[in-house]
Tab-separated table of C-alpha atoms in Angstrom:
chain	number	residue	atom	x	y	z
A	1	UNK	CA	76.928	78.187	77.743
A	2	UNK	CA	75.475	81.380	78.438
A	3	UNK	CA	78.405	82.735	80.531
A	4	UNK	CA	80.714	82.170	77.806
A	5	UNK	CA	78.852	83.609	75.000
A	6	UNK	CA	78.295	86.840	76.974
A	7	UNK	CA	82.025	87.147	77.980
A	8	UNK	CA	83.042	86.467	74.228
A	9	UNK	CA	80.591	89.261	73.022
A	10	UNK	CA	81.919	91.624	75.722
A	11	UNK	CA	85.450	90.680	74.973
A	12	UNK	CA	85.340	91.343	71.354
A	13	UNK	CA	83.437	94.550	71.700
A	14	UNK	CA	85.520	96.227	74.498
A	15	UNK	CA	88.963	94.434	75.224
A	16	UNK	CA	90.248	92.179	72.771
A	17	UNK	CA	90.906	94.992	70.183
A	18	UNK	CA	93.738	96.107	72.361
A	19	UNK	CA	95.745	92.961	71.222
A	20	UNK	CA	95.343	94.004	67.625
A	21	UNK	CA	96.255	97.846	68.337
A	22	UNK	CA	92.559	99.024	68.178
A	23	UNK	CA	92.124	101.799	70.648
A	24	UNK	CA	89.506	101.173	73.298
A	25	UNK	CA	87.246	104.527	73.558
A	26	UNK	CA	88.850	106.878	76.224
A	27	UNK	CA	86.160	108.961	78.350
A	28	UNK	CA	88.423	110.320	80.953
A	29	UNK	CA	91.851	111.730	81.334
A	30	UNK	CA	93.850	111.241	84.759
A	31	UNK	CA	96.174	113.669	86.620
A	32	UNK	CA	99.092	111.804	84.968
A	33	UNK	CA	97.697	112.500	81.525
A	34	UNK	CA	96.770	109.244	80.678
A	35	UNK	CA	93.489	108.479	79.081
A	36	UNK	CA	91.299	105.708	80.527
A	37	UNK	CA	87.737	104.500	79.735
A	38	UNK	CA	86.309	105.864	83.141
A	39	UNK	CA	87.564	108.230	85.656
A	40	UNK	CA	87.290	105.626	88.335
A	41	UNK	CA	90.413	103.969	86.505
A	42	UNK	CA	92.766	106.697	87.395
A	43	UNK	CA	93.418	105.374	91.157
A	44	UNK	CA	94.954	102.317	89.521
A	45	UNK	CA	98.071	104.047	88.381
A	46	UNK	CA	98.798	104.718	91.996
A	47	UNK	CA	98.368	101.012	92.652
A	48	UNK	CA	100.341	100.200	89.731
A	49	UNK	CA	103.427	102.384	90.551
A	50	UNK	CA	103.278	100.893	94.153
A	51	UNK	CA	103.046	97.178	93.384
A	52	UNK	CA	105.670	97.507	90.633
A	53	UNK	CA	108.225	98.929	92.827
A	54	UNK	CA	107.316	97.190	96.075
A	55	UNK	CA	105.654	94.056	95.184
A	56	UNK	CA	107.434	93.056	91.953
A	57	UNK	CA	110.923	94.375	92.502
A	58	UNK	CA	110.983	96.943	89.969
A	59	UNK	CA	108.644	94.963	87.447
A	60	UNK	CA	110.277	91.652	87.592
A	61	UNK	CA	108.994	88.306	86.446
A	62	UNK	CA	109.807	86.473	89.621
A	63	UNK	CA	108.496	84.589	92.357
A	64	UNK	CA	106.114	87.233	93.572
A	65	UNK	CA	104.673	87.581	89.894
A	66	UNK	CA	104.537	83.769	89.588
A	67	UNK	CA	102.481	83.536	93.016
A	68	UNK	CA	100.098	86.544	92.197
A	69	UNK	CA	99.278	84.535	88.886
A	70	UNK	CA	98.702	81.291	90.957
A	71	UNK	CA	96.589	83.344	93.475
A	72	UNK	CA	94.117	84.468	90.593
A	73	UNK	CA	93.158	80.971	89.522
A	74	UNK	CA	92.950	79.789	93.255
A	75	UNK	CA	90.498	82.593	94.033
A	76	UNK	CA	88.584	82.480	90.883
A	77	UNK	CA	88.058	78.845	90.334
A	78	UNK	CA	86.446	78.206	93.732
A	79	UNK	CA	82.908	78.742	92.562
A	80	UNK	CA	80.313	75.746	91.986
A	81	UNK	CA	76.974	76.435	90.404
A	82	UNK	CA	76.298	72.829	91.009
A	83	UNK	CA	76.449	73.182	94.791
A	84	UNK	CA	74.281	76.247	94.744
A	85	UNK	CA	71.529	74.309	92.757
A	86	UNK	CA	71.948	71.731	95.579
A	87	UNK	CA	71.028	74.596	98.066
A	88	UNK	CA	74.752	74.806	99.164
A	89	UNK	CA	76.898	77.720	99.150
A	90	UNK	CA	79.199	77.151	96.219
A	91	UNK	CA	81.740	79.871	96.753
A	92	UNK	CA	81.860	83.525	95.074
A	93	UNK	CA	84.428	82.877	92.245
A	94	UNK	CA	86.791	86.041	91.719
A	95	UNK	CA	85.676	87.768	94.894
A	96	UNK	CA	89.009	87.920	96.892
A	97	UNK	CA	87.453	85.459	99.466
A	98	UNK	CA	90.998	83.730	99.706
A	99	UNK	CA	92.469	87.075	101.112
A	100	UNK	CA	89.595	88.222	103.178
A	101	UNK	CA	89.265	84.540	104.767
A	102	UNK	CA	92.877	83.726	104.500
A	103	UNK	CA	93.103	81.987	107.879
A	104	UNK	CA	90.491	79.543	106.236
A	105	UNK	CA	91.112	79.252	102.537
A	106	UNK	CA	94.973	79.292	102.745
A	107	UNK	CA	94.886	76.089	104.914
A	108	UNK	CA	92.874	74.202	102.281
A	109	UNK	CA	95.378	71.523	100.717
A	110	UNK	CA	95.638	73.067	97.023
A	111	UNK	CA	96.189	76.536	98.441
A	112	UNK	CA	99.128	75.392	100.588
A	113	UNK	CA	101.919	78.297	100.035
A	114	UNK	CA	99.548	81.039	99.052
A	115	UNK	CA	99.504	82.577	102.637
A	116	UNK	CA	103.015	83.952	101.592
A	117	UNK	CA	101.609	86.153	98.558
A	118	UNK	CA	98.316	86.825	100.396
A	119	UNK	CA	100.419	88.362	103.065
A	120	UNK	CA	102.356	90.359	100.788
A	121	UNK	CA	99.465	91.820	98.874
A	122	UNK	CA	97.267	92.432	101.888
A	123	UNK	CA	98.991	95.899	102.871
A	124	UNK	CA	98.593	97.239	99.435
A	125	UNK	CA	94.731	96.498	99.547
A	126	UNK	CA	94.285	98.444	102.697
A	127	UNK	CA	96.633	101.198	101.745
A	128	UNK	CA	94.825	102.015	98.526
A	129	UNK	CA	91.268	101.058	99.635
A	130	UNK	CA	90.529	98.632	96.644
A	131	UNK	CA	88.652	95.366	97.313
A	132	UNK	CA	90.612	92.229	97.475
A	133	UNK	CA	88.923	90.549	94.413
A	134	UNK	CA	89.896	93.676	92.216
A	135	UNK	CA	93.313	93.850	93.531
A	136	UNK	CA	94.055	90.025	92.820
A	137	UNK	CA	92.972	90.337	89.313
A	138	UNK	CA	94.925	93.682	89.067
A	139	UNK	CA	98.093	92.074	90.439
A	140	UNK	CA	97.874	88.907	88.324
A	141	UNK	CA	97.357	91.066	85.181
A	142	UNK	CA	100.239	93.443	86.103
A	143	UNK	CA	102.473	90.323	87.037
A	144	UNK	CA	101.898	88.811	83.579
A	145	UNK	CA	102.709	92.119	81.891
A	146	UNK	CA	106.182	91.799	83.589
A	147	UNK	CA	106.818	88.293	82.188
A	148	UNK	CA	108.270	88.632	78.469
A	149	UNK	CA	105.964	87.103	75.811
A	150	UNK	CA	102.856	87.261	77.751
A	151	UNK	CA	99.551	88.617	75.994
A	152	UNK	CA	98.361	92.198	76.562
A	153	UNK	CA	96.175	91.781	79.790
A	154	UNK	CA	92.800	93.075	80.344
A	155	UNK	CA	91.543	94.179	83.720
A	156	UNK	CA	87.993	94.987	84.741
A	157	UNK	CA	86.698	96.215	88.262
A	158	UNK	CA	83.780	96.023	90.240
A	159	UNK	CA	84.033	93.199	92.536
A	160	UNK	CA	82.484	93.324	95.960
A	161	UNK	CA	84.193	91.911	98.863
A	162	UNK	CA	83.392	88.319	99.482
A	163	UNK	CA	80.983	87.834	102.498
A	164	UNK	CA	82.096	84.074	103.342
A	165	UNK	CA	84.793	81.646	102.501
A	166	UNK	CA	84.498	79.477	99.658
A	167	UNK	CA	84.030	75.808	100.484
A	168	UNK	CA	86.903	73.430	100.316
A	169	UNK	CA	87.360	71.013	97.671
A	170	UNK	CA	86.790	73.258	94.484
A	171	UNK	CA	90.461	73.961	93.640
A	172	UNK	CA	91.819	70.956	91.367
A	173	UNK	CA	94.862	69.336	92.704
A	174	UNK	CA	97.948	67.673	90.725
A	175	UNK	CA	96.971	64.169	91.885
A	176	UNK	CA	93.498	64.526	90.385
A	177	UNK	CA	92.504	62.583	87.557
A	178	UNK	CA	91.916	64.249	84.111
A	179	UNK	CA	88.127	63.448	84.456
A	180	UNK	CA	88.020	65.130	88.038
A	181	UNK	CA	89.768	68.191	86.570
A	182	UNK	CA	87.639	68.468	83.525
A	183	UNK	CA	84.313	68.119	85.500
A	184	UNK	CA	85.601	70.815	88.060
A	185	UNK	CA	86.400	73.423	85.334
A	186	UNK	CA	83.334	72.580	83.791
A	187	UNK	CA	81.141	72.907	86.764
A	188	UNK	CA	82.883	76.367	87.589
A	189	UNK	CA	82.599	78.128	84.453
A	190	UNK	CA	81.280	75.776	81.571
A	191	UNK	CA	84.895	75.545	80.635
A	192	UNK	CA	85.624	72.594	78.300
A	193	UNK	CA	88.573	70.660	78.034
A	194	UNK	CA	90.159	72.798	75.531
A	195	UNK	CA	89.792	75.849	77.621
A	196	UNK	CA	91.443	73.779	80.636
A	197	UNK	CA	94.567	73.492	78.423
A	198	UNK	CA	94.439	77.187	77.865
A	199	UNK	CA	94.396	77.821	81.684
A	200	UNK	CA	97.522	75.607	82.213
A	201	UNK	CA	99.520	78.016	79.786
A	202	UNK	CA	100.240	79.870	83.109
A	203	UNK	CA	102.527	76.943	84.131
A	204	UNK	CA	104.943	78.377	81.445
A	205	UNK	CA	105.791	80.569	84.074
A	206	UNK	CA	105.328	78.746	87.296
A	207	UNK	CA	107.397	76.913	89.960
A	208	UNK	CA	106.592	74.190	92.901
A	209	UNK	CA	105.612	76.100	96.003
A	210	UNK	CA	105.489	74.306	99.721
A	211	UNK	CA	103.214	71.374	98.648
A	212	UNK	CA	106.522	69.320	98.983
A	213	UNK	CA	109.490	71.143	100.632
A	214	UNK	CA	112.020	69.040	99.041
A	215	UNK	CA	110.801	70.501	95.563
A	216	UNK	CA	110.287	74.238	96.731
A	217	UNK	CA	111.048	76.421	93.514
A	218	UNK	CA	111.378	73.912	90.839
A	219	UNK	CA	110.076	75.558	87.686
A	220	UNK	CA	107.780	73.783	85.295
A	221	UNK	CA	109.822	74.383	82.217
A	222	UNK	CA	113.214	75.403	81.313
A	223	UNK	CA	112.216	79.114	80.803
A	224	UNK	CA	110.145	80.052	83.609
A	225	UNK	CA	110.877	83.814	83.267
A	226	UNK	CA	109.349	83.906	79.624
A	227	UNK	CA	105.656	83.309	78.890
A	228	UNK	CA	106.116	80.691	76.032
A	229	UNK	CA	105.291	77.618	74.703
A	230	UNK	CA	108.296	75.524	76.281
A	231	UNK	CA	106.365	74.052	78.897
A	232	UNK	CA	104.166	72.303	76.109
A	233	UNK	CA	107.229	71.004	74.656
A	234	UNK	CA	108.945	69.541	77.898
A	235	UNK	CA	105.739	67.968	79.269
A	236	UNK	CA	105.716	65.752	76.487
A	237	UNK	CA	109.250	64.481	76.760
A	238	UNK	CA	109.612	61.005	78.029
A	239	UNK	CA	110.128	60.938	81.809
A	240	UNK	CA	111.270	58.244	84.079
A	241	UNK	CA	109.014	56.038	85.929
A	242	UNK	CA	105.540	57.372	85.732
A	243	UNK	CA	103.366	56.478	87.620
A	244	UNK	CA	105.774	54.691	89.924
A	245	UNK	CA	107.542	57.615	90.733
A	246	UNK	CA	104.518	60.046	91.167
A	247	UNK	CA	104.095	61.039	94.984
A	248	UNK	CA	100.871	61.505	96.869
A	249	UNK	CA	101.219	65.419	96.136
A	250	UNK	CA	101.133	64.619	92.198
A	251	UNK	CA	104.561	65.166	91.354
A	252	UNK	CA	106.264	63.160	88.487
A	253	UNK	CA	110.009	62.888	87.665
A	254	UNK	CA	111.010	65.147	84.916
A	255	UNK	CA	113.740	64.189	82.368
A	256	UNK	CA	115.284	67.590	82.916
A	257	UNK	CA	117.484	68.363	85.915
A	258	UNK	CA	116.111	71.087	88.146
A	259	UNK	CA	112.508	70.802	86.625
A	260	UNK	CA	109.293	69.651	88.302
A	261	UNK	CA	106.423	68.009	86.508
A	262	UNK	CA	102.976	67.625	87.720
A	263	UNK	CA	101.056	64.439	87.518
A	264	UNK	CA	97.963	66.154	86.124
A	265	UNK	CA	100.145	68.235	83.439
A	266	UNK	CA	101.762	64.938	82.665
A	267	UNK	CA	98.485	63.037	81.957
A	268	UNK	CA	96.705	66.019	80.474
A	269	UNK	CA	99.318	66.105	77.692
A	270	UNK	CA	98.673	62.574	76.820
A	271	UNK	CA	94.945	62.452	77.191
A	272	UNK	CA	93.013	61.793	73.991
A	273	UNK	CA	90.815	64.897	74.938
A	274	UNK	CA	93.397	67.068	75.204
A	275	UNK	CA	96.378	66.017	73.759
A	276	UNK	CA	96.101	67.810	70.286
A	277	UNK	CA	95.309	71.076	72.053
A	278	UNK	CA	98.200	70.603	74.136
A	279	UNK	CA	100.409	70.090	71.053
A	280	UNK	CA	98.943	72.974	69.307
A	281	UNK	CA	100.713	75.373	71.437
A	282	UNK	CA	104.168	74.161	70.475
A	283	UNK	CA	105.884	76.735	68.314
A	284	UNK	CA	102.476	78.633	68.164
A	285	UNK	CA	102.898	81.733	70.394
A	286	UNK	CA	100.285	83.798	68.734
A	287	UNK	CA	97.660	81.118	69.613
A	288	UNK	CA	99.125	80.624	72.909
A	289	UNK	CA	99.049	84.399	73.703
A	290	UNK	CA	95.418	84.812	72.246
A	291	UNK	CA	93.977	81.877	74.077
A	292	UNK	CA	95.583	82.939	77.477
A	293	UNK	CA	94.080	86.214	77.173
A	294	UNK	CA	90.836	85.247	76.882
A	295	UNK	CA	90.618	82.665	79.415
A	296	UNK	CA	92.526	84.942	82.162
A	297	UNK	CA	89.886	87.446	81.654
A	298	UNK	CA	87.190	84.623	81.720
A	299	UNK	CA	88.615	83.345	85.309
A	300	UNK	CA	88.848	86.890	86.981
A	301	UNK	CA	84.947	87.244	85.829
A	302	UNK	CA	83.840	84.105	87.355
A	303	UNK	CA	80.876	85.021	89.855
A	304	UNK	CA	80.552	88.554	88.610
A	305	UNK	CA	78.489	90.011	86.007
A	306	UNK	CA	80.760	91.434	83.259
A	307	UNK	CA	78.400	93.755	81.908
A	308	UNK	CA	78.385	96.050	85.030
A	309	UNK	CA	82.282	95.935	85.443
A	310	UNK	CA	84.328	98.833	84.391
A	311	UNK	CA	87.094	98.186	81.862
A	312	UNK	CA	90.429	99.609	83.201
A	313	UNK	CA	92.581	97.668	80.899
A	314	UNK	CA	94.279	100.951	79.931
A	315	UNK	CA	96.112	100.855	83.158
A	316	UNK	CA	97.909	97.663	82.555
A	317	UNK	CA	101.295	98.017	81.257
A	318	UNK	CA	102.313	96.983	77.737
A	319	UNK	CA	103.388	93.348	78.041
A	320	UNK	CA	107.107	92.825	77.483
A	321	UNK	CA	108.168	91.142	74.158
A	322	UNK	CA	110.070	87.953	74.359
A	323	UNK	CA	113.859	88.504	74.261
A	324	UNK	CA	115.391	89.128	70.980
A	325	UNK	CA	117.903	86.317	71.532
A	326	UNK	CA	115.094	83.649	72.274
A	327	UNK	CA	116.199	80.728	70.088
A	328	UNK	CA	112.590	80.480	68.803
A	329	UNK	CA	109.405	80.031	70.948
A	330	UNK	CA	109.880	76.324	71.047
A	331	UNK	CA	113.042	74.175	70.964
A	332	UNK	CA	114.466	70.828	72.391
A	333	UNK	CA	116.568	71.230	75.498
A	334	UNK	CA	120.216	70.179	74.938
A	335	UNK	CA	120.542	66.446	74.492
A	336	UNK	CA	116.748	66.101	73.523
A	337	UNK	CA	115.348	65.365	70.000
A	338	UNK	CA	112.119	64.215	68.434
A	339	UNK	CA	112.868	60.576	69.651
A	340	UNK	CA	112.227	61.894	73.375
A	341	UNK	CA	108.612	63.094	72.486
A	342	UNK	CA	105.819	61.021	73.796
A	343	UNK	CA	103.441	62.217	71.061
A	344	UNK	CA	99.743	61.829	72.002
A	345	UNK	CA	97.941	63.544	69.222
A	346	UNK	CA	97.061	61.327	66.417
A	347	UNK	CA	95.727	64.015	64.089
A	348	UNK	CA	98.723	66.261	63.407
A	349	UNK	CA	102.378	65.661	63.605
A	350	UNK	CA	104.661	67.023	66.056
A	351	UNK	CA	106.415	70.349	64.942
A	352	UNK	CA	109.858	70.283	63.643
A	353	UNK	CA	112.117	72.068	66.589
A	354	UNK	CA	115.766	72.494	66.577
A	355	UNK	CA	117.845	71.379	69.684
A	356	UNK	CA	119.773	73.728	71.729
A	357	UNK	CA	123.472	73.147	71.437
A	358	UNK	CA	125.823	72.180	74.397
A	359	UNK	CA	125.540	69.894	77.257
A	360	UNK	CA	122.460	69.676	79.508
A	361	UNK	CA	122.449	71.912	82.406
A	362	UNK	CA	119.984	71.951	85.365
A	363	UNK	CA	117.205	74.442	85.430
A	364	UNK	CA	117.725	77.262	87.871
A	365	UNK	CA	115.538	77.213	90.881
A	366	UNK	CA	113.003	79.953	91.663
A	367	UNK	CA	113.883	81.896	94.626
A	368	UNK	CA	110.677	82.438	96.980
A	369	UNK	CA	109.296	85.567	98.050
A	370	UNK	CA	110.976	87.373	101.000
A	371	UNK	CA	109.924	85.671	104.324
A	372	UNK	CA	108.553	82.530	102.790
């Protein structure tokens, strides 16, 4: 796993120290007085101000932020070394092809709905003269910084514009089997089944978008505005009617009103290869933050050479802490207890959690971006 070893060394030496309060060496001072690792990073402060105000509505963790994070994954994972080895074009990974060739890639089935956020982001790319691949990674990192509880995000520049569209069929879908999804991420970046679970932490701040119009905006957990481990609790609650209620879009009935559950999340939470890693995030915010920080950076460097990229992580805002009144990072929703958990990890007991007081209420729908 040469890519992962290389990324681990680079991350340890340059980026992950930011989480522990270790300052990255600064070599340039921008006109705003901020110090960064390279003078080329200074221009990104202008991009930051622009998108915080005009894309993320003053720095909110709303639909635009959620979709910007989703866009990172769908652009990045579209790479296949196996196809390249067979003499076919296997996509460029985190190269911005989904924006450059949006009329092609946003029509792929797993990318349905992403045309909206691509349409919103394109003017910023043109205005600031940055590459689409760099912008997608930057917007995703900034979006995460707007969501309370998220890790301190890293951002590297240096992605050349894509020269052709990624092939169809490289983005996993909710109705795919666990085997299919594990194989796909393994091909894309030598990611293993545990790192697949780390990727799915993004569903803590996610909602349904356009695949099924009747479920538009339904969040995947009850705290979609907070990057927390609640998603890993609620996917393990007993639902109703799986697999009979799973439709051909890969959706499963959730036990919580107003919430949507993906078939793939349901199955990965219960698969013997992934169940214990899934459960390990319950009530473990520090592990959630650390693992997601690593996997997000890895995704944004798929198809790139990390050793020739520029570390501009200093431009990314300090992530917002989780709200002081959050009732712990994991809890049972009102009316739910340990008796509702379908535990699949045989190695460790499920953590002891409290139950929110009061009657069950419906999870609020996430409003789509303007014009969606």
